[in-house]
mmCIF file of C-alpha atoms in Angstrom:
data_model
loop_
_atom_site.group_PDB
_atom_site.id
_atom_site.type_symbol
_atom_site.label_atom_id
_atom_site.label_comp_id
_atom_site.label_asym_id
_atom_site.label_seq_id
_atom_site.Cartn_x
_atom_site.Cartn_y
_atom_site.Cartn_z
ATOM 1 C CA UNK A 181 110.574 85.010 123.688
ATOM 2 C CA UNK A 182 107.829 85.385 121.375
ATOM 3 C CA UNK A 183 107.830 83.496 117.938
ATOM 4 C CA UNK A 184 106.261 84.544 115.026
ATOM 5 C CA UNK A 185 102.926 82.655 115.178
ATOM 6 C CA UNK A 186 100.834 81.641 112.407
ATOM 7 C CA UNK A 187 100.237 83.607 109.369
ATOM 8 C CA UNK A 188 96.381 83.621 110.256
ATOM 9 C CA UNK A 189 96.668 85.556 113.294
ATOM 10 C CA UNK A 190 99.069 88.142 111.646
ATOM 11 C CA UNK A 191 96.593 88.609 108.941
ATOM 12 C CA UNK A 192 93.826 89.277 111.119
ATOM 13 C CA UNK A 193 95.862 91.874 113.348
ATOM 14 C CA UNK A 194 96.933 93.818 110.331
ATOM 15 C CA UNK A 195 93.065 94.277 109.285
ATOM 16 C CA UNK A 196 92.124 95.059 112.503
ATOM 17 C CA UNK A 197 94.631 98.030 112.805
ATOM 18 C CA UNK A 198 93.318 98.449 109.786
ATOM 19 C CA UNK A 199 89.597 98.732 110.804
ATOM 20 C CA UNK A 200 90.676 101.061 113.117
ATOM 21 C CA UNK A 201 92.767 103.267 111.195
ATOM 22 C CA UNK A 202 89.740 103.806 108.858
ATOM 23 C CA UNK A 203 87.115 103.889 111.512
ATOM 24 C CA UNK A 204 87.353 107.569 111.489
ATOM 25 C CA UNK A 205 87.641 108.640 107.698
ATOM 26 C CA UNK A 206 84.392 106.766 107.239
ATOM 27 C CA UNK A 207 86.123 105.140 104.398
ATOM 28 C CA UNK A 208 85.236 101.405 104.279
ATOM 29 C CA UNK A 209 88.344 99.758 105.138
ATOM 30 C CA UNK A 210 88.482 97.642 102.233
ATOM 31 C CA UNK A 211 88.584 99.936 99.866
ATOM 32 C CA UNK A 212 92.320 101.172 101.243
ATOM 33 C CA UNK A 213 95.108 100.353 98.924
ATOM 34 C CA UNK A 214 96.677 98.760 101.864
ATOM 35 C CA UNK A 215 93.921 96.441 102.720
ATOM 36 C CA UNK A 216 94.197 94.818 98.602
ATOM 37 C CA UNK A 217 97.604 95.017 99.107
ATOM 38 C CA UNK A 218 98.040 92.406 101.827
ATOM 39 C CA UNK A 219 95.024 90.283 100.819
ATOM 40 C CA UNK A 220 97.113 90.099 97.755
ATOM 41 C CA UNK A 221 100.644 89.091 99.084
ATOM 42 C CA UNK A 222 99.080 86.469 101.688
ATOM 43 C CA UNK A 223 97.196 84.900 98.923
ATOM 44 C CA UNK A 224 99.982 84.598 96.604
ATOM 45 C CA UNK A 225 102.211 83.067 98.926
ATOM 46 C CA UNK A 226 99.949 80.518 100.727
ATOM 47 C CA UNK A 227 100.444 78.880 96.957
ATOM 48 C CA UNK A 228 103.619 77.137 97.066
ATOM 49 C CA UNK A 229 104.472 73.678 96.435
ATOM 50 C CA UNK A 230 107.618 74.315 98.916
ATOM 51 C CA UNK A 231 106.713 72.807 102.282
ATOM 52 C CA UNK A 232 109.497 75.506 103.726
ATOM 53 C CA UNK A 233 109.128 79.045 101.882
ATOM 54 C CA UNK A 234 111.349 81.371 102.498
ATOM 55 C CA UNK A 235 109.793 84.174 100.632
ATOM 56 C CA UNK A 236 106.366 82.651 103.147
ATOM 57 C CA UNK A 237 108.709 83.195 106.007
ATOM 58 C CA UNK A 238 109.660 86.477 104.746
ATOM 59 C CA UNK A 239 106.589 87.813 103.677
ATOM 60 C CA UNK A 240 105.423 86.554 107.162
ATOM 61 C CA UNK A 241 108.323 88.395 109.274
ATOM 62 C CA UNK A 242 107.416 91.636 107.189
ATOM 63 C CA UNK A 243 103.631 91.800 107.969
ATOM 64 C CA UNK A 244 104.276 91.113 111.348
ATOM 65 C CA UNK A 245 107.182 94.076 111.600
ATOM 66 C CA UNK A 246 103.773 96.144 109.714
ATOM 67 C CA UNK A 247 101.411 95.106 112.651
ATOM 68 C CA UNK A 248 103.967 95.889 115.027
ATOM 69 C CA UNK A 249 104.134 99.469 113.867
ATOM 70 C CA UNK A 250 101.002 99.682 113.314
ATOM 71 C CA UNK A 251 100.055 98.752 116.864
ATOM 72 C CA UNK A 252 102.842 100.648 118.296
ATOM 73 C CA UNK A 253 102.115 103.870 116.748
ATOM 74 C CA UNK A 254 98.326 103.730 118.085
ATOM 75 C CA UNK A 255 99.680 102.971 121.433
ATOM 76 C CA UNK A 256 101.679 105.685 121.602
ATOM 77 C CA UNK A 257 99.111 108.594 120.043
ATOM 78 C CA UNK A 258 96.969 107.075 122.625
ATOM 79 C CA UNK A 259 99.712 107.203 125.369
ATOM 80 C CA UNK A 260 100.103 111.324 124.164
ATOM 81 C CA UNK A 261 96.647 112.129 123.935
ATOM 82 C CA UNK A 262 96.069 110.933 127.932
ATOM 83 C CA UNK A 263 99.086 111.892 129.162
ATOM 84 C CA UNK A 264 101.062 114.740 127.334
ATOM 85 C CA UNK A 265 98.260 116.277 125.207
ATOM 86 C CA UNK A 266 96.451 118.809 127.265
ATOM 87 C CA UNK A 267 99.018 122.017 126.083
ATOM 88 C CA UNK A 268 99.279 124.795 127.987
ATOM 89 C CA UNK A 269 96.582 126.338 129.906
ATOM 90 C CA UNK A 270 94.734 129.593 128.718
ATOM 91 C CA UNK A 271 95.596 133.322 130.170
ATOM 92 C CA UNK A 272 91.281 132.644 131.728
ATOM 93 C CA UNK A 273 92.879 129.310 133.117
ATOM 94 C CA UNK A 274 95.462 130.066 134.925
ATOM 95 C CA UNK A 275 94.335 133.092 136.457
ATOM 96 C CA UNK A 276 91.495 131.197 138.259
ATOM 97 C CA UNK A 277 93.601 128.462 139.480
ATOM 98 C CA UNK A 278 94.300 130.307 142.505
ATOM 99 C CA UNK A 279 90.474 129.500 143.746
ATOM 100 C CA UNK A 280 90.660 125.814 143.028
ATOM 101 C CA UNK A 281 93.294 123.376 144.610
ATOM 102 C CA UNK A 282 96.231 123.273 142.591
ATOM 103 C CA UNK A 283 96.335 120.044 141.052
ATOM 104 C CA UNK A 284 97.729 119.764 137.679
ATOM 105 C CA UNK A 285 95.816 117.313 134.384
ATOM 106 C CA UNK A 286 99.297 114.613 134.511
ATOM 107 C CA UNK A 287 99.713 114.859 138.609
ATOM 108 C CA UNK A 288 96.540 114.195 138.804
ATOM 109 C CA UNK A 289 96.061 111.454 136.470
ATOM 110 C CA UNK A 290 99.181 109.930 137.967
ATOM 111 C CA UNK A 291 97.912 109.931 141.390
ATOM 112 C CA UNK A 292 94.846 107.751 140.867
ATOM 113 C CA UNK A 293 96.569 105.094 138.098
ATOM 114 C CA UNK A 294 99.104 104.682 140.653
ATOM 115 C CA UNK A 295 96.541 104.073 143.674
ATOM 116 C CA UNK A 296 94.892 101.667 141.573
ATOM 117 C CA UNK A 297 98.476 99.554 140.913
ATOM 118 C CA UNK A 298 99.127 99.792 144.837
ATOM 119 C CA UNK A 299 95.736 98.178 145.124
ATOM 120 C CA UNK A 300 95.241 95.434 142.214
ATOM 121 C CA UNK B 57 115.305 160.971 133.834
ATOM 122 C CA UNK B 58 116.249 158.681 131.144
ATOM 123 C CA UNK B 59 112.756 158.536 129.409
ATOM 124 C CA UNK B 60 113.105 162.303 128.114
ATOM 125 C CA UNK B 61 115.643 161.009 126.265
ATOM 126 C CA UNK B 62 114.067 158.675 124.121
ATOM 127 C CA UNK B 63 112.500 160.138 121.646
ATOM 128 C CA UNK B 64 110.139 157.712 119.225
ATOM 129 C CA UNK B 65 110.178 158.702 115.858
ATOM 130 C CA UNK B 66 106.372 158.248 115.171
ATOM 131 C CA UNK B 67 105.719 159.257 118.475
ATOM 132 C CA UNK B 68 104.329 156.678 120.202
ATOM 133 C CA UNK B 69 101.965 155.140 117.810
ATOM 134 C CA UNK B 70 103.144 152.157 117.333
ATOM 135 C CA UNK B 71 103.187 151.618 121.083
ATOM 136 C CA UNK B 72 100.195 152.760 121.726
ATOM 137 C CA UNK B 73 98.668 150.841 118.918
ATOM 138 C CA UNK B 74 97.453 153.627 117.021
ATOM 139 C CA UNK B 75 96.679 153.088 113.739
ATOM 140 C CA UNK B 76 99.273 155.141 111.239
ATOM 141 C CA UNK B 77 98.376 158.663 111.012
ATOM 142 C CA UNK B 78 98.325 158.624 107.213
ATOM 143 C CA UNK B 79 95.084 156.081 107.190
ATOM 144 C CA UNK B 80 91.808 157.414 108.394
ATOM 145 C CA UNK B 81 89.853 154.284 107.564
ATOM 146 C CA UNK B 82 89.773 152.023 110.634
ATOM 147 C CA UNK B 83 92.412 149.129 111.372
ATOM 148 C CA UNK B 84 91.108 146.178 112.667
ATOM 149 C CA UNK B 85 92.706 144.549 115.078
ATOM 150 C CA UNK B 86 93.805 141.188 114.919
ATOM 151 C CA UNK B 87 92.331 138.742 117.805
ATOM 152 C CA UNK B 88 94.241 137.733 120.415
ATOM 153 C CA UNK B 89 95.203 134.325 119.574
ATOM 154 C CA UNK B 90 95.114 131.499 122.014
ATOM 155 C CA UNK B 91 98.501 129.499 122.348
ATOM 156 C CA UNK B 92 98.674 126.809 119.577
ATOM 157 C CA UNK B 93 102.198 124.788 119.178
ATOM 158 C CA UNK B 94 103.469 125.991 115.538
ATOM 159 C CA UNK B 95 103.795 122.384 114.770
ATOM 160 C CA UNK B 96 100.618 121.326 113.818
ATOM 161 C CA UNK B 97 98.776 121.570 110.217
ATOM 162 C CA UNK B 98 95.545 120.470 109.522
ATOM 163 C CA UNK B 99 94.818 117.379 107.283
ATOM 164 C CA UNK B 100 93.955 119.252 104.391
ATOM 165 C CA UNK B 101 93.554 116.588 101.946
ATOM 166 C CA UNK B 102 90.598 114.051 101.309
ATOM 167 C CA UNK B 103 91.872 111.469 99.044
ATOM 168 C CA UNK B 104 95.552 110.048 99.130
ATOM 169 C CA UNK B 105 96.451 107.337 95.963
ATOM 170 C CA UNK B 106 99.759 105.746 94.716
ATOM 171 C CA UNK B 107 101.137 106.791 91.073
ATOM 172 C CA UNK B 108 104.076 104.698 89.109
ATOM 173 C CA UNK B 109 106.035 107.206 88.111
ATOM 174 C CA UNK B 110 109.715 107.084 85.821
ATOM 175 C CA UNK B 111 111.527 106.923 89.085
ATOM 176 C CA UNK B 112 109.089 104.824 91.347
ATOM 177 C CA UNK B 113 105.995 105.253 92.606
ATOM 178 C CA UNK B 114 104.441 108.233 93.559
ATOM 179 C CA UNK B 115 102.374 109.719 96.230
ATOM 180 C CA UNK B 116 98.966 111.926 95.212
ATOM 181 C CA UNK B 117 96.852 113.670 98.063
ATOM 182 C CA UNK B 118 94.246 114.669 96.456
ATOM 183 C CA UNK B 119 95.712 116.086 93.115
ATOM 184 C CA UNK B 120 98.704 117.213 94.261
ATOM 185 C CA UNK B 121 102.387 115.286 94.149
ATOM 186 C CA UNK B 122 104.064 114.900 97.679
ATOM 187 C CA UNK B 123 107.407 116.705 97.570
ATOM 188 C CA UNK B 124 110.348 116.245 100.323
ATOM 189 C CA UNK B 125 111.144 118.996 102.323
ATOM 190 C CA UNK B 126 113.777 119.821 100.535
ATOM 191 C CA UNK B 127 110.687 120.376 97.246
ATOM 192 C CA UNK B 128 112.029 117.028 95.638
ATOM 193 C CA UNK B 129 109.887 114.818 93.627
ATOM 194 C CA UNK B 130 108.589 111.825 96.734
ATOM 195 C CA UNK B 131 109.767 109.095 95.012
ATOM 196 C CA UNK B 132 110.572 105.546 96.247
ATOM 197 C CA UNK B 133 111.271 102.487 94.601
ATOM 198 C CA UNK B 134 109.439 99.969 96.421
ATOM 199 C CA UNK B 135 105.249 99.339 95.691
ATOM 200 C CA UNK B 136 104.820 98.405 99.667
ATOM 201 C CA UNK B 137 106.484 101.047 100.754
ATOM 202 C CA UNK B 138 104.636 103.561 98.636
ATOM 203 C CA UNK B 139 101.314 101.882 100.099
ATOM 204 C CA UNK B 140 102.537 101.944 103.717
ATOM 205 C CA UNK B 141 103.251 105.630 103.535
ATOM 206 C CA UNK B 142 100.116 106.616 101.654
ATOM 207 C CA UNK B 143 97.946 104.588 104.698
ATOM 208 C CA UNK B 144 100.548 107.137 107.375
ATOM 209 C CA UNK B 145 99.231 109.543 105.396
ATOM 210 C CA UNK B 146 95.805 108.418 104.956
ATOM 211 C CA UNK B 147 95.824 107.909 108.609
ATOM 212 C CA UNK B 148 96.012 111.219 110.353
ATOM 213 C CA UNK B 149 92.769 112.546 111.448
ATOM 214 C CA UNK B 150 92.201 116.557 111.904
ATOM 215 C CA UNK B 151 96.086 117.477 112.322
ATOM 216 C CA UNK B 152 98.963 116.005 111.052
ATOM 217 C CA UNK B 153 100.961 114.015 113.412
ATOM 218 C CA UNK B 154 104.623 114.219 112.009
ATOM 219 C CA UNK B 155 105.792 112.411 114.690
ATOM 220 C CA UNK B 156 104.219 109.795 114.129
ATOM 221 C CA UNK B 157 105.178 109.116 110.333
ATOM 222 C CA UNK B 158 108.413 107.109 110.878
ATOM 223 C CA UNK B 159 108.460 105.777 107.186
ATOM 224 C CA UNK B 160 108.061 109.085 105.937
ATOM 225 C CA UNK B 161 110.685 110.593 107.442
ATOM 226 C CA UNK B 162 112.613 107.967 106.689
ATOM 227 C CA UNK B 163 111.588 108.128 102.358
ATOM 228 C CA UNK B 164 112.753 111.894 103.426
ATOM 229 C CA UNK B 165 115.915 111.473 104.675
ATOM 230 C CA UNK B 166 117.329 108.713 101.618
ATOM 231 C CA UNK B 167 115.938 111.316 99.034
ATOM 232 C CA UNK B 168 117.085 114.491 100.447
ATOM 233 C CA UNK B 169 119.791 113.213 102.226
ATOM 234 C CA UNK B 170 120.296 116.471 104.330
ATOM 235 C CA UNK B 171 123.320 115.483 106.393
ATOM 236 C CA UNK B 172 125.439 114.534 102.851
ATOM 237 C CA UNK B 173 126.428 110.989 103.932
ATOM 238 C CA UNK B 174 127.311 108.976 101.841
ATOM 239 C CA UNK B 175 127.444 105.283 101.503
ATOM 240 C CA UNK B 176 130.840 104.822 103.453
ATOM 241 C CA UNK B 177 129.984 107.385 105.989
ATOM 242 C CA UNK B 178 126.474 105.878 107.239
ATOM 243 C CA UNK B 179 128.538 102.184 107.126
ATOM 244 C CA UNK B 180 131.383 103.760 110.034
ATOM 245 C CA UNK B 181 128.856 105.870 111.840
ATOM 246 C CA UNK B 182 126.608 102.293 112.481
ATOM 247 C CA UNK B 183 129.779 99.659 112.666
ATOM 248 C CA UNK B 184 131.117 102.529 115.411
ATOM 249 C CA UNK B 185 128.112 101.334 117.665
ATOM 250 C CA UNK B 186 130.118 98.393 117.800
ATOM 251 C CA UNK B 187 132.141 99.472 119.849
ATOM 252 C CA UNK B 188 129.611 100.002 122.774
ATOM 253 C CA UNK B 189 127.374 97.838 121.605
ATOM 254 C CA UNK B 190 124.449 97.371 124.451
ATOM 255 C CA UNK B 191 124.471 93.683 124.405
ATOM 256 C CA UNK B 192 128.399 93.920 125.395
ATOM 257 C CA UNK B 193 128.274 95.894 127.859
ATOM 258 C CA UNK B 194 127.426 94.077 130.734
ATOM 259 C CA UNK B 195 126.944 95.184 134.962
ATOM 260 C CA UNK B 196 129.125 93.606 137.769
ATOM 261 C CA UNK B 197 126.288 93.905 140.109
ATOM 262 C CA UNK B 198 123.126 92.764 140.992
ATOM 263 C CA UNK B 199 123.479 89.706 140.624
ATOM 264 C CA UNK B 200 120.016 88.837 139.438
ATOM 265 C CA UNK B 201 120.543 91.847 136.531
ATOM 266 C CA UNK B 202 123.929 90.004 135.853
ATOM 267 C CA UNK B 203 122.340 86.452 135.286
ATOM 268 C CA UNK B 204 119.804 88.029 133.038
ATOM 269 C CA UNK B 205 121.979 89.804 130.585
ATOM 270 C CA UNK B 206 124.101 86.464 130.561
ATOM 271 C CA UNK B 207 120.786 84.180 129.419
ATOM 272 C CA UNK B 208 119.186 87.016 127.471
ATOM 273 C CA UNK B 209 122.158 88.598 125.465
ATOM 274 C CA UNK B 210 124.716 85.234 124.894
ATOM 275 C CA UNK B 211 122.697 84.057 122.813
ATOM 276 C CA UNK B 212 122.644 86.772 120.356
ATOM 277 C CA UNK B 213 126.755 87.275 120.938
ATOM 278 C CA UNK B 214 126.406 83.203 119.867
ATOM 279 C CA UNK B 215 124.807 83.411 116.648
ATOM 280 C CA UNK B 216 125.934 86.727 115.453
ATOM 281 C CA UNK B 217 129.701 84.929 115.726
ATOM 282 C CA UNK B 218 128.487 81.543 113.906
ATOM 283 C CA UNK B 219 126.398 83.941 111.508
ATOM 284 C CA UNK B 220 128.950 86.205 110.572
ATOM 285 C CA UNK B 221 131.984 84.060 111.108
ATOM 286 C CA UNK B 222 133.397 86.762 113.502
ATOM 287 C CA UNK B 223 134.640 87.545 116.954
ATOM 288 C CA UNK B 224 132.572 89.162 119.413
ATOM 289 C CA UNK B 225 133.455 89.441 123.877
ATOM 290 C CA UNK B 226 131.136 90.787 126.139
ATOM 291 C CA UNK B 227 132.834 92.771 128.604
ATOM 292 C CA UNK B 228 132.154 94.764 132.373
ATOM 293 C CA UNK B 229 134.995 96.996 132.170
ATOM 294 C CA UNK B 230 133.964 100.496 131.376
ATOM 295 C CA UNK B 231 135.914 100.914 128.080
ATOM 296 C CA UNK B 232 133.957 97.970 126.489
ATOM 297 C CA UNK B 233 134.442 95.080 124.810
ATOM 298 C CA UNK B 234 137.559 94.618 122.597
ATOM 299 C CA UNK B 235 136.388 93.953 118.784
ATOM 300 C CA UNK B 236 139.463 92.629 116.434
ATOM 301 C CA UNK B 237 139.794 94.439 113.312
ATOM 302 C CA UNK B 238 138.947 91.326 111.661
ATOM 303 C CA UNK B 239 135.427 91.422 112.923
ATOM 304 C CA UNK B 240 135.041 95.349 111.639
ATOM 305 C CA UNK B 241 136.216 94.566 108.131
ATOM 306 C CA UNK B 242 133.526 91.350 107.661
ATOM 307 C CA UNK B 243 130.614 93.712 109.042
ATOM 308 C CA UNK B 244 131.547 96.020 106.521
ATOM 309 C CA UNK B 245 131.475 94.308 103.473
ATOM 310 C CA UNK B 246 128.779 92.626 104.662
ATOM 311 C CA UNK B 247 127.108 96.232 104.903
ATOM 312 C CA UNK B 248 128.243 97.447 101.998
ATOM 313 C CA UNK B 249 125.891 95.226 100.127
ATOM 314 C CA UNK B 250 123.108 97.442 101.111
ATOM 315 C CA UNK B 251 122.022 100.552 99.145
ATOM 316 C CA UNK B 252 122.076 103.670 100.378
ATOM 317 C CA UNK B 253 118.075 103.616 101.075
ATOM 318 C CA UNK B 254 119.020 100.529 103.143
ATOM 319 C CA UNK B 255 121.825 101.271 104.990
ATOM 320 C CA UNK B 256 120.041 105.135 106.014
ATOM 321 C CA UNK B 257 117.865 102.166 107.965
ATOM 322 C CA UNK B 258 120.068 100.153 109.677
ATOM 323 C CA UNK B 259 122.186 102.945 111.053
ATOM 324 C CA UNK B 260 118.460 104.535 112.419
ATOM 325 C CA UNK B 261 117.628 101.250 114.163
ATOM 326 C CA UNK B 262 121.132 101.253 115.336
ATOM 327 C CA UNK B 263 120.928 104.903 116.679
ATOM 328 C CA UNK B 264 117.494 103.566 117.993
ATOM 329 C CA UNK B 265 118.271 99.883 120.070
ATOM 330 C CA UNK B 266 121.725 100.998 121.083
ATOM 331 C CA UNK B 267 123.213 98.103 119.604
ATOM 332 C CA UNK B 268 124.727 96.731 116.037
ATOM 333 C CA UNK B 269 124.072 92.919 117.165
ATOM 334 C CA UNK B 270 120.207 93.332 117.730
ATOM 335 C CA UNK B 271 120.304 95.656 114.829
ATOM 336 C CA UNK B 272 121.544 92.926 112.544
ATOM 337 C CA UNK B 273 119.667 89.881 114.185
ATOM 338 C CA UNK B 274 116.297 91.781 113.137
ATOM 339 C CA UNK B 275 117.789 92.385 109.793
ATOM 340 C CA UNK B 276 118.580 89.221 109.712
ATOM 341 C CA UNK B 277 115.010 88.222 110.539
ATOM 342 C CA UNK B 278 116.407 86.101 113.442
ATOM 343 C CA UNK B 279 114.518 88.535 116.231
ATOM 344 C CA UNK B 280 111.577 90.143 115.904
ATOM 345 C CA UNK B 281 110.544 93.962 116.858
ATOM 346 C CA UNK B 282 109.360 93.470 120.231
ATOM 347 C CA UNK B 283 112.071 90.950 121.127
ATOM 348 C CA UNK B 284 114.711 93.602 119.835
ATOM 349 C CA UNK B 285 113.058 96.162 121.721
ATOM 350 C CA UNK B 286 113.106 94.052 124.703
ATOM 351 C CA UNK B 287 116.685 92.647 124.543
ATOM 352 C CA UNK B 288 117.464 96.705 124.224
ATOM 353 C CA UNK B 289 115.728 97.403 127.676
ATOM 354 C CA UNK B 290 116.706 94.634 129.168
ATOM 355 C CA UNK B 291 117.962 97.045 132.663
ATOM 356 C CA UNK B 292 114.769 99.247 131.963
ATOM 357 C CA UNK B 293 112.315 96.044 131.849
ATOM 358 C CA UNK B 294 113.818 94.519 134.788
ATOM 359 C CA UNK B 295 113.563 97.211 136.852
ATOM 360 C CA UNK B 296 110.093 97.696 135.894
ATOM 361 C CA UNK B 297 109.677 94.280 137.701
ATOM 362 C CA UNK B 298 111.588 95.357 140.760
ATOM 363 C CA UNK B 299 110.107 99.011 140.994
ATOM 364 C CA UNK B 300 106.737 99.314 139.189
ATOM 365 C CA UNK B 301 105.488 100.635 135.610
ATOM 366 C CA UNK B 302 105.042 104.234 135.004
ATOM 367 C CA UNK B 303 102.629 104.652 132.358
ATOM 368 C CA UNK B 304 103.241 107.662 131.453
ATOM 369 C CA UNK B 305 106.459 107.642 130.516
ATOM 370 C CA UNK B 306 108.250 104.280 130.347
ATOM 371 C CA UNK B 307 104.940 102.344 128.154
ATOM 372 C CA UNK B 308 105.117 105.957 126.170
ATOM 373 C CA UNK B 309 108.420 105.533 125.465
ATOM 374 C CA UNK B 310 108.281 101.671 125.044
ATOM 375 C CA UNK B 311 105.755 102.321 122.333
ATOM 376 C CA UNK B 312 107.568 104.976 120.630
ATOM 377 C CA UNK B 313 110.871 102.319 120.600
ATOM 378 C CA UNK B 314 108.740 99.537 118.947
ATOM 379 C CA UNK B 315 107.411 102.253 116.198
ATOM 380 C CA UNK B 316 110.657 103.699 115.112
ATOM 381 C CA UNK B 317 112.560 100.404 115.523
ATOM 382 C CA UNK B 318 109.423 98.303 113.317
ATOM 383 C CA UNK B 319 110.105 101.623 110.790
ATOM 384 C CA UNK B 320 113.398 101.124 110.299
ATOM 385 C CA UNK B 321 113.189 97.277 109.874
ATOM 386 C CA UNK B 322 110.442 97.291 107.332
ATOM 387 C CA UNK B 323 112.204 99.988 105.369
ATOM 388 C CA UNK B 324 115.453 98.056 105.152
ATOM 389 C CA UNK B 325 113.245 95.335 104.534
ATOM 390 C CA UNK B 326 111.135 96.804 101.762
ATOM 391 C CA UNK B 327 114.225 99.035 100.501
ATOM 392 C CA UNK B 328 116.586 95.524 100.104
ATOM 393 C CA UNK B 329 113.589 93.228 98.504
ATOM 394 C CA UNK B 330 112.947 92.190 94.976
ATOM 395 C CA UNK B 331 110.043 90.548 94.391
ATOM 396 C CA UNK B 332 109.279 87.928 90.883
ATOM 397 C CA UNK B 333 106.341 86.046 90.387
ATOM 398 C CA UNK B 334 107.095 82.917 88.397
ATOM 399 C CA UNK B 335 103.816 80.835 87.047
ATOM 400 C CA UNK B 336 104.209 77.210 86.767
ATOM 401 C CA UNK B 337 102.189 75.646 84.111
ATOM 402 C CA UNK B 338 100.224 73.063 84.977
ATOM 403 C CA UNK B 339 102.130 70.091 82.160
ATOM 404 C CA UNK B 340 98.886 67.942 80.411
#
């Protein structure tokens, strides 16, 4: 079973996800409120005199949960774009289908991936 | 013959797309539109920011305040939650994909409460899942799956029994496990200690994972989101290992379930916490 890991790793993952999110907008990710809040929270909970700090574990768990959220949303959107995002064909395209072999986008991709999986 | 019985009042002008007889100027025809899904809105704002109001933290899209679907002001009690919601809105590119904004949806549900449910109803809805809890429902064959379920699910049941001092068994019958009334009472009183917002989150996670016990493990930080989702989908993962993975179905559902569960768990934690910072003074 996956364990919580080290806080540094979680923070690195979170910063990477923030970088992906802000890559399209062009704004540096260090300007975002999320970055500032995360860095402040991780820094604040590092300094403590207790060895086993429950608050640190709580923060780390929340950070790991948020990382899972960002990561899975990104993967979900990517899968959606690749497999489900084509929408309907226009009337012209549907009319022109009779001249070409009728293989839909999704079916052809699935066939290619299935073939690749069988080979590996 | 029946056509002659139909007399159209405007002489069939509308059918032929002719302009009304009274107008002299030509009416421009709207161009034929390609099919566009009705639920897509373009991103209409540049900046997302957070401000603190009387009831809590508010989200601003450019200079407009975010509102819920029922036009109430969008206020959240926790700063971290507000920042997470703002990040969701900020991460939309070109079109706004509402189906990826789980935290926003949860906040809207809590603020609007469209189904008018109070705390008791939410608790009852969540505890009802215990009767058909995923990890209490066992199969009888194939042997490897029975073994897998025993190894993975039994520790969770043991943990829950020890943590709450209750009894839950597992069962292979179609009726499911028989949950003693005391167990139900203990869990109801435990859930009553959460506020209404956190309960919305808990009920959401229970509905996604189809298991009350896994949700309790998640909320108590005993399980991580990936673990809880894996345990909830144990049979699917077993079949995937046996028969192969279909990316556009299995992975798609897995990532969506992970996203929703993570959002629900984070929502519960952020709504039921309070942080205080105590500075220690150095003694000279």
